[in-house]
Tab-separated table of C-alpha atoms in Angstrom:
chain	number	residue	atom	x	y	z
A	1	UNK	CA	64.092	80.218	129.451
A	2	UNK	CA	63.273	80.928	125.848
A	3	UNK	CA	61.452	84.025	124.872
A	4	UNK	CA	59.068	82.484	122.214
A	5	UNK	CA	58.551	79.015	124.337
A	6	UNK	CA	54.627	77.830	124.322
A	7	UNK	CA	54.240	74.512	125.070
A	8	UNK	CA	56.465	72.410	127.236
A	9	UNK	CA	56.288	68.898	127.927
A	10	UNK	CA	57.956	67.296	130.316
A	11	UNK	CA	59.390	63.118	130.321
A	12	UNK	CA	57.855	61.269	132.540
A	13	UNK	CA	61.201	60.083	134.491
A	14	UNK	CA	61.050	63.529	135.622
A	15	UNK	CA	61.944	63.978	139.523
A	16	UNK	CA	62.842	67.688	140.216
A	17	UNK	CA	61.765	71.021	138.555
A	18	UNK	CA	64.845	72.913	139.726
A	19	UNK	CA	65.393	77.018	140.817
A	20	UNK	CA	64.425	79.180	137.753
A	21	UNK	CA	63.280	76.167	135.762
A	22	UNK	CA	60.998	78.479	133.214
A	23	UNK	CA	61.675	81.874	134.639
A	24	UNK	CA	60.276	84.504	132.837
A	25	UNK	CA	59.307	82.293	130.135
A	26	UNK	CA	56.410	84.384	129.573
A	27	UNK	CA	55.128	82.997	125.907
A	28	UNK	CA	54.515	79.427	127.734
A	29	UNK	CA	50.743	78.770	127.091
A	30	UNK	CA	51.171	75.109	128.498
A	31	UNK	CA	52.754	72.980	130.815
A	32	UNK	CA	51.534	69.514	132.093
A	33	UNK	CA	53.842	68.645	135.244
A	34	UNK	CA	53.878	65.114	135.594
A	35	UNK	CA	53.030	62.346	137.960
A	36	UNK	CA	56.794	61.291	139.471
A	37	UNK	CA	57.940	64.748	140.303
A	38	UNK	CA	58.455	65.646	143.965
A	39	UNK	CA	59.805	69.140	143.669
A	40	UNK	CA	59.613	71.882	142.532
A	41	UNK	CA	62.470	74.599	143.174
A	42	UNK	CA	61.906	78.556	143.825
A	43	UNK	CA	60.967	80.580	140.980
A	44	UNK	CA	60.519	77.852	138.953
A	45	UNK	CA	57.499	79.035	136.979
A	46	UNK	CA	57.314	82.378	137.894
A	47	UNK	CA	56.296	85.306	136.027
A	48	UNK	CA	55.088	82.883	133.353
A	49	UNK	CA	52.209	85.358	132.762
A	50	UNK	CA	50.857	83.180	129.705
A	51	UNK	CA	50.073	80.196	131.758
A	52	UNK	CA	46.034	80.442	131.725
A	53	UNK	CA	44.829	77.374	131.873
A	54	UNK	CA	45.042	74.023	134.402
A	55	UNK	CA	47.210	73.566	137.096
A	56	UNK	CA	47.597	69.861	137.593
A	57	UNK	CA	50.037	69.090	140.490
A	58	UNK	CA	51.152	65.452	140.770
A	59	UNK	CA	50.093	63.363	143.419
A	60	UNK	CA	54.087	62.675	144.111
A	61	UNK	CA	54.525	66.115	144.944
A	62	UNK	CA	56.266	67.366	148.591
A	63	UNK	CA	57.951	70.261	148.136
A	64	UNK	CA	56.752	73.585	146.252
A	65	UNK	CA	59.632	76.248	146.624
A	66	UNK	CA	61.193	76.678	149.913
A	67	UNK	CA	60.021	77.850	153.194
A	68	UNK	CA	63.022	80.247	154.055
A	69	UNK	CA	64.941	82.022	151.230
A	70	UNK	CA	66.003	85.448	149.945
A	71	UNK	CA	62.330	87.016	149.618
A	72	UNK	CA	58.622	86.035	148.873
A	73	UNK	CA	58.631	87.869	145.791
A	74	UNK	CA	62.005	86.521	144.445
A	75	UNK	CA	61.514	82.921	145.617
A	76	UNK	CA	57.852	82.561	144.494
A	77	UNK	CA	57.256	79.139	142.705
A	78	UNK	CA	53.657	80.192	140.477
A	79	UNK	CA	54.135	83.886	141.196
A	80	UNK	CA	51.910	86.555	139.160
A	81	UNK	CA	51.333	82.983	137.092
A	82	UNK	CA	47.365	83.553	135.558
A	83	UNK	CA	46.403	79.851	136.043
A	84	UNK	CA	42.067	79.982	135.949
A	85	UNK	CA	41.260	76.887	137.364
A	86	UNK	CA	40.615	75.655	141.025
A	87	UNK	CA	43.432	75.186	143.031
A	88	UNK	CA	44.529	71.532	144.009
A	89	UNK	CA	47.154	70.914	146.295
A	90	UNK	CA	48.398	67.287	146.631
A	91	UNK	CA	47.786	65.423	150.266
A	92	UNK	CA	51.384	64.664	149.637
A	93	UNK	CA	53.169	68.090	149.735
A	94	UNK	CA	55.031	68.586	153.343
A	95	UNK	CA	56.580	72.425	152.334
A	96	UNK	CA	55.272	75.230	150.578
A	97	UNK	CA	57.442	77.713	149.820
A	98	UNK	CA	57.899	81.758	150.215
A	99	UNK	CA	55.661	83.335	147.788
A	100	UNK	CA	54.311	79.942	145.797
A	101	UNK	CA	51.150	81.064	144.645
A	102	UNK	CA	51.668	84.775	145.740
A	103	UNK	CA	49.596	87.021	142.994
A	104	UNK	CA	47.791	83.900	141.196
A	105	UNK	CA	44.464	85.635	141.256
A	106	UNK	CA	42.768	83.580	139.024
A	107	UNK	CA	42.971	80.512	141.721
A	108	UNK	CA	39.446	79.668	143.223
A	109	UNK	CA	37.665	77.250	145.085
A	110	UNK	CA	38.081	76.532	148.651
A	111	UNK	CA	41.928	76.352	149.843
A	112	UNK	CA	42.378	73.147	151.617
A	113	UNK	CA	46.203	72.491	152.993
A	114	UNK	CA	47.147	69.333	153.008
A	115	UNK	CA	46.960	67.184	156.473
A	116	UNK	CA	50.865	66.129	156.079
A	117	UNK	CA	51.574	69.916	155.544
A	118	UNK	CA	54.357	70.896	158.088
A	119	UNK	CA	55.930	74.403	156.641
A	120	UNK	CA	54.620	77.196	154.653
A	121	UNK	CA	57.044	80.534	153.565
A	122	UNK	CA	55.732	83.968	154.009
A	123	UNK	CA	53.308	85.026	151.363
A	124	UNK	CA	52.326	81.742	150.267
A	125	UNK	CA	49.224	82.992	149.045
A	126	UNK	CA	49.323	86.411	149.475
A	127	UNK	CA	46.688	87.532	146.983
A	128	UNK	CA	44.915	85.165	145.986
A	129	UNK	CA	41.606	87.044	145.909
A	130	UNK	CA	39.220	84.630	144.004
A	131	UNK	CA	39.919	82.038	146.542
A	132	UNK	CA	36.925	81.859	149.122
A	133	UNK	CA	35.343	79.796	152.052
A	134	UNK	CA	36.814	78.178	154.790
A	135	UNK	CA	40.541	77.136	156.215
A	136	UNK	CA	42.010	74.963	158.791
A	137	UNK	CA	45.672	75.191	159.630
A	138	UNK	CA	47.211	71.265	159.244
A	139	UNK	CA	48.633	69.932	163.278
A	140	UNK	CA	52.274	69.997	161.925
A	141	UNK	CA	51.833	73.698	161.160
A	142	UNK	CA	53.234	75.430	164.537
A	143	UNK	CA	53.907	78.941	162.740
A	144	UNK	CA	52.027	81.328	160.401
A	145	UNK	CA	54.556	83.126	158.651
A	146	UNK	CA	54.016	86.450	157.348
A	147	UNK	CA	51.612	87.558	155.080
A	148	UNK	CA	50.672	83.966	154.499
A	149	UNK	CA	46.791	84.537	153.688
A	150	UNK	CA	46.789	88.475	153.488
A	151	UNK	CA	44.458	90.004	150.765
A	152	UNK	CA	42.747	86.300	150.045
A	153	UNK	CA	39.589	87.312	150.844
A	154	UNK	CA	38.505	83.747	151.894
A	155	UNK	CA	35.207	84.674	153.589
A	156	UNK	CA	34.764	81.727	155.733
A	157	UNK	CA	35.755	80.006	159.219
A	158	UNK	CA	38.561	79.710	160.571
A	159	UNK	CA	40.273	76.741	162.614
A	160	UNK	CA	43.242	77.014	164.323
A	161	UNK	CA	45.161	73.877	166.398
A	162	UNK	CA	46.339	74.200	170.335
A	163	UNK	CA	49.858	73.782	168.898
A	164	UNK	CA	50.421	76.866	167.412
A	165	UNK	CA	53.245	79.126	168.814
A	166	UNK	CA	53.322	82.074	166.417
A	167	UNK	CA	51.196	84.147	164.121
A	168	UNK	CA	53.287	86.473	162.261
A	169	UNK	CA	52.567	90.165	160.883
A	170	UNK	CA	49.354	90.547	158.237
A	171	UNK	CA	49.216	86.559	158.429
A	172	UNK	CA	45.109	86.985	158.643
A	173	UNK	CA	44.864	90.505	157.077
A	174	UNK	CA	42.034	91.340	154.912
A	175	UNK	CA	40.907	88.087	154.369
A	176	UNK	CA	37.113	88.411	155.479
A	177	UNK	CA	37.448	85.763	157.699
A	178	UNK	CA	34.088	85.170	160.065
A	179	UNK	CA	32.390	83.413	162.950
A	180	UNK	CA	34.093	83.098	166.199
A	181	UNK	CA	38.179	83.120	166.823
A	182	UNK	CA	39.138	80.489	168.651
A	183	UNK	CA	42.873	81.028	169.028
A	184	UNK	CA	45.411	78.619	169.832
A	185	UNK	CA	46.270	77.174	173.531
A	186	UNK	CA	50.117	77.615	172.995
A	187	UNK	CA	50.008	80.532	171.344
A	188	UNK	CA	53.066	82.977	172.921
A	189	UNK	CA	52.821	86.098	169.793
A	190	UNK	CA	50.260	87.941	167.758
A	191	UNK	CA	52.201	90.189	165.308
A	192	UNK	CA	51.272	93.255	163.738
A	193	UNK	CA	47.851	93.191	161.511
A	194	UNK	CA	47.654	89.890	161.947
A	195	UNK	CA	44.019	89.512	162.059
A	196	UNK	CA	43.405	93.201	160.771
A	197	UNK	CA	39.763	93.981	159.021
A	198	UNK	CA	38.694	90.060	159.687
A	199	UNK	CA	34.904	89.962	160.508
A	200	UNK	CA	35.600	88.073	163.116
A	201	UNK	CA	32.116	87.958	166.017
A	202	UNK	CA	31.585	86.629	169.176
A	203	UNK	CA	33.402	86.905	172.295
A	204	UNK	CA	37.562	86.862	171.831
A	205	UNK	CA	39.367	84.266	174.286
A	206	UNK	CA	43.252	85.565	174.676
A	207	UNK	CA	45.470	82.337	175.700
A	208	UNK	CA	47.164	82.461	178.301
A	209	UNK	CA	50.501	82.172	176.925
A	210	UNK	CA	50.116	85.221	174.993
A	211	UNK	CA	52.753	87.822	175.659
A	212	UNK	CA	52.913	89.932	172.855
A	213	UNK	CA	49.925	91.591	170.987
A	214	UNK	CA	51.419	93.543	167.915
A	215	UNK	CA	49.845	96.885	166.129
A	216	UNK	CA	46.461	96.498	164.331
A	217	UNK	CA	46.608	93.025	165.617
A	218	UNK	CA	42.698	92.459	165.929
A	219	UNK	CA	41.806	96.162	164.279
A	220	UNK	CA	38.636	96.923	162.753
A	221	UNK	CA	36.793	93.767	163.704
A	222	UNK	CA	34.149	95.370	164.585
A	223	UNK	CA	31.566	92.324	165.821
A	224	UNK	CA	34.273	91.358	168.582
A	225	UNK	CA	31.720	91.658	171.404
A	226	UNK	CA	31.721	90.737	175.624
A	227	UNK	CA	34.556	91.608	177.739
A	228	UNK	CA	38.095	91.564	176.999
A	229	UNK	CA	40.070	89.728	179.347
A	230	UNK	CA	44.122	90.704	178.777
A	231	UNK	CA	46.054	87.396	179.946
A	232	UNK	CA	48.373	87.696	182.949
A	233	UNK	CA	51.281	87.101	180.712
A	234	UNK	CA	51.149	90.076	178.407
A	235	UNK	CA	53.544	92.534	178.515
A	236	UNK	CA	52.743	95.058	175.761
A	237	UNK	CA	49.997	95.966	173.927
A	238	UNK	CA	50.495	97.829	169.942
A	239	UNK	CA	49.466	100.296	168.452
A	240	UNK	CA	45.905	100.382	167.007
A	241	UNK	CA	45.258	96.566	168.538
A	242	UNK	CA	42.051	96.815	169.083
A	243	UNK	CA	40.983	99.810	167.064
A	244	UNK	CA	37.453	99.910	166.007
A	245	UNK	CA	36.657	96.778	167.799
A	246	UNK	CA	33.343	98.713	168.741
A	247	UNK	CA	30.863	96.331	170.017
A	248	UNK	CA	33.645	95.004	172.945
A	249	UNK	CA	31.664	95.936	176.641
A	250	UNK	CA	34.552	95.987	178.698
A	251	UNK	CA	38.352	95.183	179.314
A	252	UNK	CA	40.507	93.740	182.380
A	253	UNK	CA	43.905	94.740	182.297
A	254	UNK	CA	47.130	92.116	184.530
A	255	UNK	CA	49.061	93.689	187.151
A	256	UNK	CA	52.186	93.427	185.163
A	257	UNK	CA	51.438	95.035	182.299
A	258	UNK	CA	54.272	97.383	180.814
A	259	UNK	CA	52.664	99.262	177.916
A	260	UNK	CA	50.045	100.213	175.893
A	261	UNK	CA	50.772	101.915	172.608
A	262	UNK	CA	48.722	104.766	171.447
A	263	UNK	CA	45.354	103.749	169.755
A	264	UNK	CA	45.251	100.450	171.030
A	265	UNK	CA	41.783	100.745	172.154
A	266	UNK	CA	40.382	103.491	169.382
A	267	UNK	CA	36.960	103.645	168.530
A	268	UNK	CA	36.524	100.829	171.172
């Protein structure tokens, strides 16, 4: 990448934006990607800091960055990128990658994943703080990686699909997410901070599945309310779960239960 590069434009045979396309090109003012391309590689724009304006993604698109790679922060494809425009992602894209849009806090509207969606990295979107309302997870989605939504803000309802296995550590966290928590049929973990300072109300339904609830995993949402059934399944209990989950009226603990960190039920 060129220090003093503004404006690129790209031929229209144009198939892949590869690894490190543009990285650290941060003089680029402008960049139309264009209809035809169906990947883009890790890194590829990132730390373009001088990309303000529009991003248009082509309706050919399926793959932005990769799912698994070195690190969110290395691999991100529009990392720390200062795009102000709403963000559009194409019903085509099946992958979005570690990091992709991690830091673009000038992306707003409404986040709607694509229905053909079928992996996401860790920290996909991880602060993207002007993006608001609501978000449903896409059926081929059976994992939310790490840090996924943390710090987004969003504000709005969540929807969640019976086929997902896994919610990983600060997947939910801080995102102001509301209304009732209807978690998945299938799902077996609930890592640390995953849904931590949600506003989350209503009474909370734990699946049956479940067998691991991680530290700060539902903490400080405090309009949880009714009584807290702990599925039979369940072997451990973290840290600061349930930690100023105040308005919860009772709790029924399984027979096989095998721990329950400190703090799990603080301010309770």
């Amino acid at each position: 990448s060129g220090s003093n590069l503004k404006e690129v434009v790209m031929p229209s045979s144009l198939k892949i934006i590869s690894y490190g396309a543009f990285l650290g090109a941060n003089k680029i003012e402008k960049c139309i990607i264009p209809e035809g391309v169906e990947e883009i590689g890790s890194a590829a724009f990132k730390e373009c800091t001088s990309l303000t304006g529009t991003l248009t993604l082509p309706s050919t698109l399926r793959i932005i960055g990769r799912a698994k790679g070195y690190d969110p922060y290395w691999d991100g494809v529009f990392l720390s990128c200062n795009f102000v425009c709403e963000l559009k992602i194409p019903d085509s894209v099946v992958e979005i990658g570690m990091g992709a849009f991690r830091e673009c806090r000038n992306l707003y509207g409404e986040l709607r994943l694509p229905e053909k969606l079928e992996t996401m990295g860790s920290q996909a979107f991880w602060g993207c703080s002007s993006l608001s309302g609501s978000l449903t997870i896409p059926q081929g989605v059976s994992t939310i990686p790490q840090g996924c939504f943390a710090e987004t803000w969003l504000g709005g309802i969540l929807t969640l699909h019976d086929g997902i296995i896994s919610i990983e550590s600060d997947a939910f966290s801080n995102t102001g997410l509301k209304g009732e928590l209807r978690l998945p049929r299938d799902l077996e973990v609930i890592s640390h901070n995953a849904f931590n300072n949600c506003d989350f109300s209503g009474n909370l339904v734990l699946p049956e599945n479940l067998h691991t609830i991680g530290d700060n995993a539902f903490a400080n949402n405090w309009r949880l309310m009714g009584t807290l059934e702990i599925p039979e399944n369940v072997i451990s209990i973290g840290s600061g779960a349930f930690s100023s989950c105040s308005s919860l009226e009772g709790l029924i603990f399984p027979e096989g239960l095998e721990s329950i960190r400190s703090s799990a039920f603080t301010d309770c």
